[in-house]
CSV table of C-alpha atoms in Angstrom, one decimal:
chain,number,residue,atom,x,y,z
A,240,MET,CA,-0.5,0.0,0.0
A,241,ASN,CA,1.1,3.4,-0.8
A,242,PRO,CA,2.0,4.9,2.5
A,243,GLU,CA,0.7,8.0,1.4
A,244,LEU,CA,-2.6,6.6,0.7
A,245,ILE,CA,-2.9,5.6,4.2
A,246,VAL,CA,-5.1,6.7,6.9
A,247,GLU,CA,-3.6,7.9,10.4
A,248,GLU,CA,-7.1,9.7,12.2
A,249,VAL,CA,-10.4,9.9,11.7
A,250,ARG,CA,-12.0,13.5,13.0
A,251,LEU,CA,-15.5,13.5,14.0
A,252,ALA,CA,-17.5,16.7,14.4
A,253,PRO,CA,-21.3,16.4,15.9
A,254,ILE,CA,-22.7,20.2,14.1
A,255,LEU,CA,-25.9,22.2,14.9
A,256,ILE,CA,-27.0,23.9,12.1
A,257,SER,CA,-30.3,26.3,12.1
A,258,ASP,CA,-32.5,25.9,9.6
A,259,PRO,CA,-36.1,27.6,9.0
A,260,PRO,CA,-39.3,26.0,10.0
A,261,LEU,CA,-40.4,24.0,7.0
A,262,LEU,CA,-43.7,22.1,7.6
A,263,ASN,CA,-43.7,18.3,6.4
A,264,THR,CA,-46.3,15.7,7.4
A,265,GLN,CA,-43.9,14.2,10.3
A,266,GLY,CA,-44.4,18.3,11.7
A,267,VAL,CA,-41.9,21.5,11.3
A,268,HIS,CA,-38.1,21.4,11.4
A,269,GLN,CA,-37.1,22.2,14.3
A,270,SER,CA,-34.3,25.8,14.9
A,271,ALA,CA,-31.4,23.7,14.6
A,272,THR,CA,-30.6,20.1,12.6
A,273,PRO,CA,-27.7,17.9,13.8
A,274,ARG,CA,-25.1,16.9,10.8
A,275,LEU,CA,-22.0,14.9,11.6
A,276,VAL,CA,-18.8,15.6,9.8
A,277,VAL,CA,-16.6,12.9,9.3
A,278,GLU,CA,-12.2,14.3,8.8
A,279,VAL,CA,-10.2,11.6,6.9
A,280,VAL,CA,-6.6,11.8,7.7
A,281,THR,CA,-3.4,10.5,5.5
A,282,ARG,CA,0.0,10.2,7.2
A,283,SER,CA,0.6,12.5,4.2
A,284,GLY,CA,-0.8,15.0,5.9
A,285,VAL,CA,-4.2,15.6,3.3
A,286,THR,CA,-8.1,15.2,4.6
A,287,GLY,CA,-10.5,14.7,3.3
A,288,ILE,CA,-14.2,15.7,4.2
A,289,GLY,CA,-17.7,14.1,4.4
A,290,GLU,CA,-20.7,14.1,5.8
A,291,THR,CA,-24.0,12.9,7.2
A,292,TYR,CA,-26.9,12.9,9.3
A,293,GLY,CA,-25.5,13.7,12.9
A,294,ASP,CA,-28.8,12.4,15.1
A,295,THR,CA,-27.1,10.3,18.3
A,296,THR,CA,-27.8,6.8,17.0
A,297,TYR,CA,-26.3,7.6,13.6
A,298,LEU,CA,-23.0,9.0,16.4
A,299,GLU,CA,-23.0,5.5,18.4
A,300,LEU,CA,-22.2,4.0,15.0
A,301,ALA,CA,-19.4,6.2,13.5
A,302,ARG,CA,-17.4,6.3,16.6
A,303,PRO,CA,-16.0,3.0,16.1
A,304,LEU,CA,-15.7,3.0,12.5
A,305,ALA,CA,-13.6,6.2,12.9
A,306,ASP,CA,-11.4,4.4,15.8
A,307,ALA,CA,-11.3,1.2,12.6
A,308,LEU,CA,-9.9,2.9,10.2
A,309,PRO,CA,-6.8,4.7,10.4
A,310,GLY,CA,-4.4,2.1,8.8
A,311,ARG,CA,-6.4,1.0,6.5
A,312,SER,CA,-5.8,2.9,2.6
A,313,VAL,CA,-8.0,5.4,1.6
A,314,THR,CA,-8.8,3.3,-1.4
A,315,ASP,CA,-10.5,0.7,0.1
A,316,VAL,CA,-13.9,2.5,-0.3
A,317,ASN,CA,-15.6,-1.3,-0.6
A,318,GLY,CA,-13.9,-2.4,2.4
A,319,LEU,CA,-15.5,0.2,4.5
A,320,PHE,CA,-18.7,-1.9,4.1
A,321,LEU,CA,-17.3,-4.9,5.5
A,322,LEU,CA,-15.4,-3.0,8.6
A,323,ALA,CA,-18.7,-1.2,9.6
A,324,ALA,CA,-20.2,-5.2,9.8
A,325,GLN,CA,-17.2,-5.8,12.5
A,326,VAL,CA,-17.3,-3.1,14.6
A,327,CYS,CA,-20.7,-1.4,14.9
A,328,GLY,CA,-22.4,-3.9,15.1
A,329,ASP,CA,-26.9,-3.2,15.5
A,330,SER,CA,-26.8,0.7,17.1
A,331,ARG,CA,-28.3,0.4,20.8
A,332,ALA,CA,-31.7,0.8,20.2
A,333,VAL,CA,-33.3,1.9,16.4
A,334,ASP,CA,-35.2,4.2,17.3
A,335,GLU,CA,-38.2,5.3,15.2
A,336,ARG,CA,-38.4,8.9,15.8
A,337,VAL,CA,-34.5,8.9,13.9
A,338,ASP,CA,-35.9,9.9,10.7
A,339,ALA,CA,-34.1,12.6,9.6
A,340,GLY,CA,-36.9,14.3,9.1
A,341,GLY,CA,-36.9,11.9,5.6
A,342,LEU,CA,-39.2,10.1,6.2
A,343,ARG,CA,-37.7,7.0,4.1
A,344,GLY,CA,-40.4,3.7,5.3
A,345,ALA,CA,-38.9,1.7,8.6
A,346,GLN,CA,-36.2,2.3,10.1
A,347,THR,CA,-33.6,-0.1,10.8
A,348,ALA,CA,-29.6,-1.0,11.9
A,349,ASP,CA,-28.6,-1.5,8.7
A,350,LYS,CA,-29.7,1.4,7.0
A,351,LEU,CA,-28.3,3.3,10.5
A,352,ARG,CA,-25.0,1.7,9.5
A,353,LEU,CA,-25.4,2.5,5.1
A,354,SER,CA,-25.9,6.2,5.7
A,355,VAL,CA,-23.0,6.4,8.1
A,356,VAL,CA,-20.5,4.6,6.1
A,357,SER,CA,-21.9,7.6,3.3
A,358,ALA,CA,-19.5,9.4,4.9
A,359,PHE,CA,-16.7,7.9,5.2
A,360,GLU,CA,-16.7,7.1,2.0
A,361,VAL,CA,-17.3,10.6,0.3
A,362,ALA,CA,-14.5,11.7,3.0
A,363,CYS,CA,-11.5,9.2,1.4
A,364,LEU,CA,-12.5,9.6,-1.9
A,365,ASP,CA,-12.1,13.1,-1.4
A,366,ALA,CA,-8.6,12.8,0.2
A,367,LEU,CA,-7.7,9.9,-2.7
A,368,GLY,CA,-8.9,13.2,-5.2
A,369,LYS,CA,-6.5,15.7,-4.0
A,370,ALA,CA,-3.8,12.3,-3.3
A,371,LEU,CA,-3.6,12.1,-7.1
A,372,GLY,CA,-4.7,15.3,-8.6
A,373,LEU,CA,-8.0,14.0,-9.5
A,374,PRO,CA,-11.5,15.7,-9.2
A,375,VAL,CA,-14.4,13.2,-7.8
A,376,HIS,CA,-16.2,12.9,-10.3
A,377,ALA,CA,-12.5,11.2,-12.8
A,378,LEU,CA,-12.2,8.7,-9.4
A,379,LEU,CA,-16.4,7.0,-10.1
A,380,GLY,CA,-15.0,7.2,-14.2
A,381,GLY,CA,-15.2,10.9,-15.5
A,382,LYS,CA,-18.3,13.4,-15.9
A,383,VAL,CA,-21.0,13.0,-18.0
A,384,ARG,CA,-22.3,16.8,-17.8
A,385,ASP,CA,-20.4,19.6,-17.1
A,386,SER,CA,-23.5,21.0,-14.7
A,387,VAL,CA,-25.8,19.6,-12.9
A,388,GLU,CA,-29.4,21.1,-12.8
A,389,TYR,CA,-31.4,20.7,-9.2
A,390,SER,CA,-34.9,21.6,-8.6
A,391,ALA,CA,-35.9,25.0,-5.9
A,392,TYR,CA,-37.8,22.8,-3.2
A,393,LEU,CA,-40.7,24.5,-1.9
A,394,PHE,CA,-42.4,24.1,1.7
A,395,TYR,CA,-45.2,25.8,3.7
A,396,LYS,CA,-43.8,27.3,6.3
A,397,PHE,CA,-44.9,29.7,9.3
A,398,ALA,CA,-42.9,32.9,10.1
A,399,GLY,CA,-40.2,33.4,11.5
A,400,THR,CA,-37.5,30.4,13.7
A,401,ASP,CA,-38.6,27.6,14.7
A,402,GLY,CA,-42.3,28.9,14.3
A,403,GLY,CA,-41.5,31.7,16.0
A,404,THR,CA,-40.6,30.0,19.2
A,405,ASP,CA,-37.0,31.6,19.8
A,406,GLY,CA,-38.4,34.7,19.1
A,407,GLY,CA,-36.0,34.9,15.7
A,408,THR,CA,-37.1,35.8,12.3
A,409,ASP,CA,-36.1,34.6,8.9
A,410,ASP,CA,-36.2,36.7,5.3
A,411,TRP,CA,-38.6,34.0,3.7
A,412,GLY,CA,-42.2,34.6,6.1
A,413,ALA,CA,-44.6,32.1,6.5
A,414,ALA,CA,-46.1,30.3,2.8
A,415,LEU,CA,-49.6,28.4,4.3
A,416,ASP,CA,-51.3,28.8,0.9
A,417,PRO,CA,-51.4,29.1,-2.5
A,418,ALA,CA,-50.3,32.7,-2.8
A,419,GLY,CA,-47.5,32.5,-0.4
A,420,ILE,CA,-46.0,28.9,-2.0
A,421,VAL,CA,-46.1,31.1,-5.7
A,422,GLU,CA,-43.7,34.4,-3.7
A,423,GLN,CA,-41.6,31.7,-2.6
A,424,ALA,CA,-41.1,29.5,-5.7
A,425,ARG,CA,-40.3,33.0,-7.3
A,426,ARG,CA,-38.3,33.8,-5.0
A,427,PHE,CA,-36.1,30.5,-6.4
A,428,ASP,CA,-36.7,31.7,-9.4
A,429,ARG,CA,-35.6,34.8,-9.9
A,430,THR,CA,-31.9,34.5,-7.5
A,431,TYR,CA,-31.3,30.8,-7.9
A,432,GLY,CA,-32.5,30.5,-12.0
A,433,PHE,CA,-34.7,27.0,-10.9
A,434,ARG,CA,-36.2,25.8,-13.8
A,435,SER,CA,-38.9,22.9,-12.3
A,436,PHE,CA,-40.3,23.7,-8.5
A,437,LYS,CA,-41.0,20.5,-6.0
A,438,LEU,CA,-43.6,20.7,-3.4
A,439,LYS,CA,-43.5,19.4,0.2
A,440,GLY,CA,-47.1,17.8,0.6
A,441,GLY,CA,-48.5,15.7,3.2
A,442,VAL,CA,-48.9,19.0,5.3
A,443,PHE,CA,-52.6,20.1,4.5
A,444,PRO,CA,-55.9,18.8,2.9
A,445,PRO,CA,-54.9,17.1,-0.8
A,446,GLU,CA,-57.8,19.5,-2.0
A,447,GLN,CA,-55.5,22.8,-1.3
A,448,GLU,CA,-52.4,21.2,-2.2
A,449,ILE,CA,-53.6,20.5,-5.2
A,450,ALA,CA,-54.2,24.4,-5.8
A,451,ALA,CA,-51.1,25.2,-5.1
A,452,ILE,CA,-50.0,23.1,-8.0
A,453,ARG,CA,-52.7,24.5,-10.3
A,454,ALA,CA,-51.5,28.0,-9.2
A,455,LEU,CA,-48.2,27.2,-9.6
A,456,ALA,CA,-49.0,25.5,-13.3
A,457,GLU,CA,-50.6,29.2,-13.7
A,458,GLU,CA,-47.6,31.8,-12.8
A,459,PHE,CA,-44.7,28.8,-14.4
A,460,PRO,CA,-47.3,27.4,-16.9
A,461,GLY,CA,-44.9,24.3,-18.7
A,462,ARG,CA,-42.2,24.3,-16.1
A,463,PRO,CA,-41.6,20.7,-14.9
A,464,LEU,CA,-43.7,20.8,-11.1
A,465,ARG,CA,-43.5,17.7,-8.6
A,466,LEU,CA,-45.3,17.0,-5.3
A,467,ASP,CA,-44.1,15.4,-2.6
A,468,PRO,CA,-46.8,14.4,0.4
A,469,ASN,CA,-44.3,11.8,1.9
A,470,GLY,CA,-47.2,8.8,1.9
A,471,ALA,CA,-49.3,10.9,4.2
A,472,TRP,CA,-52.9,10.0,2.0
A,473,SER,CA,-54.6,7.1,1.6
A,474,VAL,CA,-55.1,5.2,-2.1
A,475,GLU,CA,-58.3,7.4,-3.4
A,476,ASN,CA,-56.8,10.2,-1.6
A,477,ALA,CA,-53.9,9.5,-3.8
A,478,LEU,CA,-56.0,8.9,-7.0
A,479,THR,CA,-57.5,12.4,-6.9
A,480,VAL,CA,-55.1,14.1,-6.5
A,481,ALA,CA,-53.4,12.8,-9.8
A,482,ARG,CA,-56.4,12.5,-11.7
A,483,GLU,CA,-56.7,16.7,-10.7
A,484,LEU,CA,-53.7,17.1,-11.4
A,485,LYS,CA,-52.1,14.4,-14.5
A,486,ASP,CA,-52.2,17.4,-16.8
A,487,VAL,CA,-49.2,19.2,-15.4
A,488,LEU,CA,-47.1,17.1,-12.4
A,489,GLU,CA,-43.7,15.7,-13.7
A,490,TYR,CA,-44.4,12.6,-11.5
A,491,LEU,CA,-46.2,11.9,-7.9
A,492,GLU,CA,-44.0,11.3,-5.3
A,493,ASP,CA,-44.9,8.9,-2.6
A,494,PRO,CA,-48.4,10.1,-2.6
A,495,VAL,CA,-48.5,6.6,-0.4
A,496,THR,CA,-46.6,4.2,2.3
A,497,GLY,CA,-45.2,0.7,1.0
A,498,THR,CA,-44.9,-1.0,-2.0
A,499,ASP,CA,-49.0,-2.0,-1.6
A,500,ALA,CA,-50.3,0.7,-2.0
A,501,MET,CA,-47.9,2.4,-4.4
A,502,ALA,CA,-48.3,-0.3,-6.6
A,503,GLU,CA,-52.2,0.0,-5.6
A,504,VAL,CA,-51.9,3.8,-7.1
A,505,ALA,CA,-49.6,3.0,-10.7
A,506,ALA,CA,-52.0,0.4,-11.8
A,507,ARG,CA,-54.7,3.0,-11.5
A,508,THR,CA,-53.3,6.4,-13.1
A,509,ASP,CA,-51.1,7.2,-15.4
A,510,VAL,CA,-49.4,9.9,-14.0
A,511,PRO,CA,-45.5,9.1,-13.1
A,512,LEU,CA,-44.8,7.9,-9.2
A,513,ALA,CA,-41.8,8.6,-7.8
A,514,THR,CA,-40.6,7.8,-4.3
A,515,ASN,CA,-37.4,7.8,-2.0
A,516,MET,CA,-38.6,5.5,0.5
A,517,CYS,CA,-41.0,2.2,-0.9
A,518,VAL,CA,-37.1,1.9,-2.6
A,519,THR,CA,-34.4,2.6,-0.4
A,520,THR,CA,-32.3,0.3,-0.1
A,521,PHE,CA,-30.9,-2.8,-3.1
A,522,GLU,CA,-33.1,-5.4,-1.3
A,523,GLU,CA,-36.5,-3.1,-1.7
A,524,VAL,CA,-36.0,-2.9,-5.2
A,525,PRO,CA,-36.4,-6.9,-6.6
A,526,GLU,CA,-41.2,-6.1,-5.4
A,527,ALA,CA,-41.0,-2.4,-6.6
A,528,PHE,CA,-39.6,-3.5,-9.9
A,529,ALA,CA,-41.7,-6.5,-10.2
A,530,ARG,CA,-44.9,-4.5,-9.5
A,531,ASP,CA,-45.0,-1.4,-11.2
A,532,ALA,CA,-45.2,0.5,-8.4
A,533,VAL,CA,-42.3,3.2,-9.2
A,534,ARG,CA,-41.6,5.1,-12.7
A,535,ILE,CA,-38.7,6.6,-10.9
A,536,VAL,CA,-36.4,6.2,-7.9
A,537,LEU,CA,-34.8,9.4,-6.3
A,538,CYS,CA,-31.2,8.0,-5.3
A,539,ASP,CA,-29.4,9.8,-2.3
A,540,HIS,CA,-25.9,9.0,-1.4
A,541,HIS,CA,-26.6,8.9,2.5
A,542,TYR,CA,-28.8,6.4,2.5
A,543,TRP,CA,-27.5,3.8,-0.3
A,544,GLY,CA,-23.7,3.8,1.1
A,545,GLY,CA,-21.9,6.3,-0.4
A,546,LEU,CA,-21.1,7.2,-4.2
A,547,HIS,CA,-20.0,3.8,-5.3
A,548,ARG,CA,-23.6,2.9,-4.3
A,549,THR,CA,-25.1,5.3,-6.0
A,550,ARG,CA,-23.4,4.7,-9.5
A,551,ALA,CA,-25.0,0.8,-8.8
A,552,LEU,CA,-28.8,2.1,-8.5
A,553,ALA,CA,-28.2,3.5,-11.6
A,554,GLU,CA,-27.7,1.1,-13.6
A,555,LEU,CA,-30.1,-1.4,-11.2
A,556,CYS,CA,-33.0,1.1,-12.5
A,557,ARG,CA,-30.7,1.9,-16.3
A,558,THR,CA,-31.9,-2.1,-16.5
A,559,TYR,CA,-35.3,-2.1,-16.0
A,560,GLY,CA,-36.4,1.5,-17.7
A,561,VAL,CA,-36.9,3.3,-14.3
A,562,GLY,CA,-36.3,6.5,-14.2
A,563,LEU,CA,-33.9,8.4,-12.1
A,564,SER,CA,-34.2,11.4,-9.7
A,565,MET,CA,-31.8,12.4,-6.4
A,566,HIS,CA,-33.9,13.0,-3.3
A,567,SER,CA,-32.5,15.5,-0.5
A,568,ASN,CA,-32.6,16.5,3.0
A,569,THR,CA,-30.7,19.1,5.0
A,570,HIS,CA,-27.6,19.3,4.4
A,571,LEU,CA,-24.8,21.3,4.2
A,572,GLY,CA,-22.0,22.8,1.4
A,573,ILE,CA,-20.2,19.1,2.0
A,574,SER,CA,-22.9,16.7,0.8
A,575,LEU,CA,-23.9,18.9,-2.2
A,576,ALA,CA,-20.2,19.3,-3.4
A,577,ALA,CA,-20.4,15.1,-3.0
A,578,MET,CA,-23.7,14.7,-5.0
A,579,THR,CA,-23.1,16.7,-7.6
A,580,HIS,CA,-20.1,15.4,-8.5
A,581,VAL,CA,-21.6,11.7,-8.4
A,582,ALA,CA,-25.0,13.1,-10.4
A,583,ALA,CA,-22.4,14.8,-13.1
A,584,THR,CA,-21.6,10.3,-13.6
A,585,LEU,CA,-25.6,9.7,-14.1
A,586,PRO,CA,-26.3,9.1,-18.2
A,587,ASP,CA,-29.8,8.9,-17.2
A,588,LEU,CA,-29.9,11.0,-14.5
A,589,ASP,CA,-33.5,13.1,-16.6
A,590,HIS,CA,-34.4,14.7,-13.8
A,591,ALA,CA,-33.5,17.8,-12.0
A,592,CYS,CA,-32.0,17.0,-8.5
A,593,ASP,CA,-33.8,18.3,-5.6
A,594,THR,CA,-31.6,19.9,-2.7
A,595,HIS,CA,-33.1,22.0,0.7
A,596,TYR,CA,-29.3,24.0,0.6
A,597,PRO,CA,-30.6,27.9,-0.9
A,598,TRP,CA,-33.3,27.0,2.9
A,599,GLN,CA,-30.1,26.6,5.1
A,600,THR,CA,-27.9,30.0,6.2
A,601,GLU,CA,-25.1,28.5,7.5
A,602,ASP,CA,-22.6,25.6,6.6
A,603,VAL,CA,-19.0,24.5,7.0
A,604,VAL,CA,-17.0,24.9,3.0
A,605,THR,CA,-15.1,28.7,2.7
A,606,THR,CA,-17.2,29.1,-0.5
A,607,ARG,CA,-20.9,29.1,-1.0
A,608,PRO,CA,-22.1,27.1,-3.9
A,609,ASP,CA,-23.2,29.4,-6.8
A,610,PHE,CA,-26.6,28.5,-8.5
A,611,ARG,CA,-26.6,30.0,-12.5
A,612,ALA,CA,-30.6,29.0,-13.5
A,613,GLY,CA,-30.4,26.2,-11.3
A,614,ARG,CA,-27.5,24.8,-11.9
A,615,LEU,CA,-24.5,23.5,-10.1
A,616,THR,CA,-20.8,23.5,-12.3
A,617,VAL,CA,-18.9,20.7,-11.8
A,618,SER,CA,-16.1,21.1,-9.9
A,619,ASP,CA,-12.7,20.0,-12.1
A,620,SER,CA,-10.9,20.9,-8.7
A,621,PRO,CA,-9.1,17.9,-6.7
A,622,GLY,CA,-10.9,15.8,-4.5
A,623,LEU,CA,-14.9,17.4,-4.5
A,624,GLY,CA,-13.3,21.3,-5.0
A,625,ILE,CA,-14.6,22.3,-1.7
A,626,GLU,CA,-12.8,24.0,1.5
A,627,LEU,CA,-13.4,23.4,5.4
A,628,ASP,CA,-14.2,26.9,7.5
A,629,ARG,CA,-13.0,24.5,11.1
A,630,ASP,CA,-13.5,27.9,11.9
A,631,ARG,CA,-17.5,27.2,11.5
A,632,LEU,CA,-17.4,24.1,12.2
A,633,ALA,CA,-15.7,24.6,15.6
A,634,GLU,CA,-18.5,27.1,16.0
A,635,LEU,CA,-21.3,24.3,14.8
A,636,HIS,CA,-19.6,21.9,17.4
A,637,ARG,CA,-19.6,24.5,20.4
A,638,ARG,CA,-23.6,24.9,19.6
A,639,TRP,CA,-24.0,21.1,19.7
A,640,LEU,CA,-21.9,20.0,22.7
A,641,ALA,CA,-23.8,23.6,24.8
A,642,ASN,CA,-27.1,22.2,23.8
A,643,ASP,CA,-29.1,20.0,27.0
A,644,GLY,CA,-30.1,17.4,23.9
A,645,THR,CA,-33.4,18.7,23.2
A,646,LEU,CA,-32.0,19.1,19.4
A,647,ARG,CA,-29.3,16.2,19.5
A,648,ASP,CA,-32.3,14.6,17.9
A,649,ARG,CA,-33.9,15.6,14.8
A,650,ASP,CA,-37.5,15.8,15.5
A,651,ASP,CA,-40.4,17.5,13.9
A,652,ALA,CA,-43.2,16.1,15.7
A,653,ALA,CA,-41.8,17.4,18.8
A,654,ALA,CA,-40.9,20.7,17.0
A,655,MET,CA,-44.8,21.4,16.3
A,656,ARG,CA,-45.5,20.1,19.8
A,657,ARG,CA,-43.4,23.1,21.3
A,658,TYR,CA,-45.0,25.8,18.3
A,659,ARG,CA,-48.5,24.8,19.7
A,660,ARG,CA,-47.8,24.5,23.0
A,661,PHE,CA,-45.9,28.2,22.7
A,662,HIS,CA,-48.8,29.4,20.8
A,663,GLY,CA,-51.5,28.3,22.9
A,664,GLU,CA,-52.7,25.7,20.5
A,665,ALA,CA,-53.8,22.0,21.1
């Protein structure tokens, strides 16, 4: 093994980043969201960085993997999965609440472990790219596009921060009706040039969310529109929404929960169904594809275990004629860079990728990504092409250390209960 590529040290920095009060079927984003930054340092002093969820259960799995990695090569990304299975085992408790707000279906220790490994894999690839003078996309086989398209991610939201429970404010204001959603979309269009729009639904009755999509279609005729209620509807409600919006939806994402219900809806509508809930592991693919339950899978390197496994998923989708898009959750510039590199290598990525990033006001990278016409240019700099802002990382880690534990595990339902108590609601 090349000694310069051997891991000398692994650093873990759990942090809390500010998050606006965005609504979903679970509740509302709490005022700060936990993330985990992983640094892999080689013997030659090259540092690679990765990012994933920072809830307590993920940390329990990340720590033994960080302890076991020194002495191994950053080239051995396949070995990360075997190493994690050996040293991590099952988490101390697979808490159903640890869902990272993503509603990714039934939670398991294997899914948690993959999300942890994803950050280590990205950090190793970043370090390897820096050591070799190659961008990460070159390590994945090379880019097939010079820029990656992203979609505006629209949310119903409260005014202020944490729904106003902490007295803070943001400059977005509330968006609780179709007019508010349209104004939000106008700002995304004006500021970032996004060409397509996705609305996080499952918040209000279906007829209200139908009205919001209709308002978007009127304001932005011909633009791709998506609606994602995170499995909140019944089969009949999903079919009603599909019927009402069949002429304007690019796709309907997870209108119901589970492969059985998705297959039933898919059989009764021509509107393409997408998912990042019923297909989030390779084990879930055969049944969903065999039953034609989904037409589009939203990949997510955090879910699937990294960038190489994301590419494997893309090839599987290509083989079965299933479309591909990309899922997003609350993330920083590290994950956005990783998403952009792997997206650049996927020939059949036919839909704009999701990203929460424009909602985030804090980051640990020195330069914020610059969206132009809704796209990000793919970096050709070594590794991910980003630099860590160590002062900012330390500040956000101190915030995590100072927290009494109420925010260290993301819980949108608890955040909604706090909002209701603060505002005197039942």
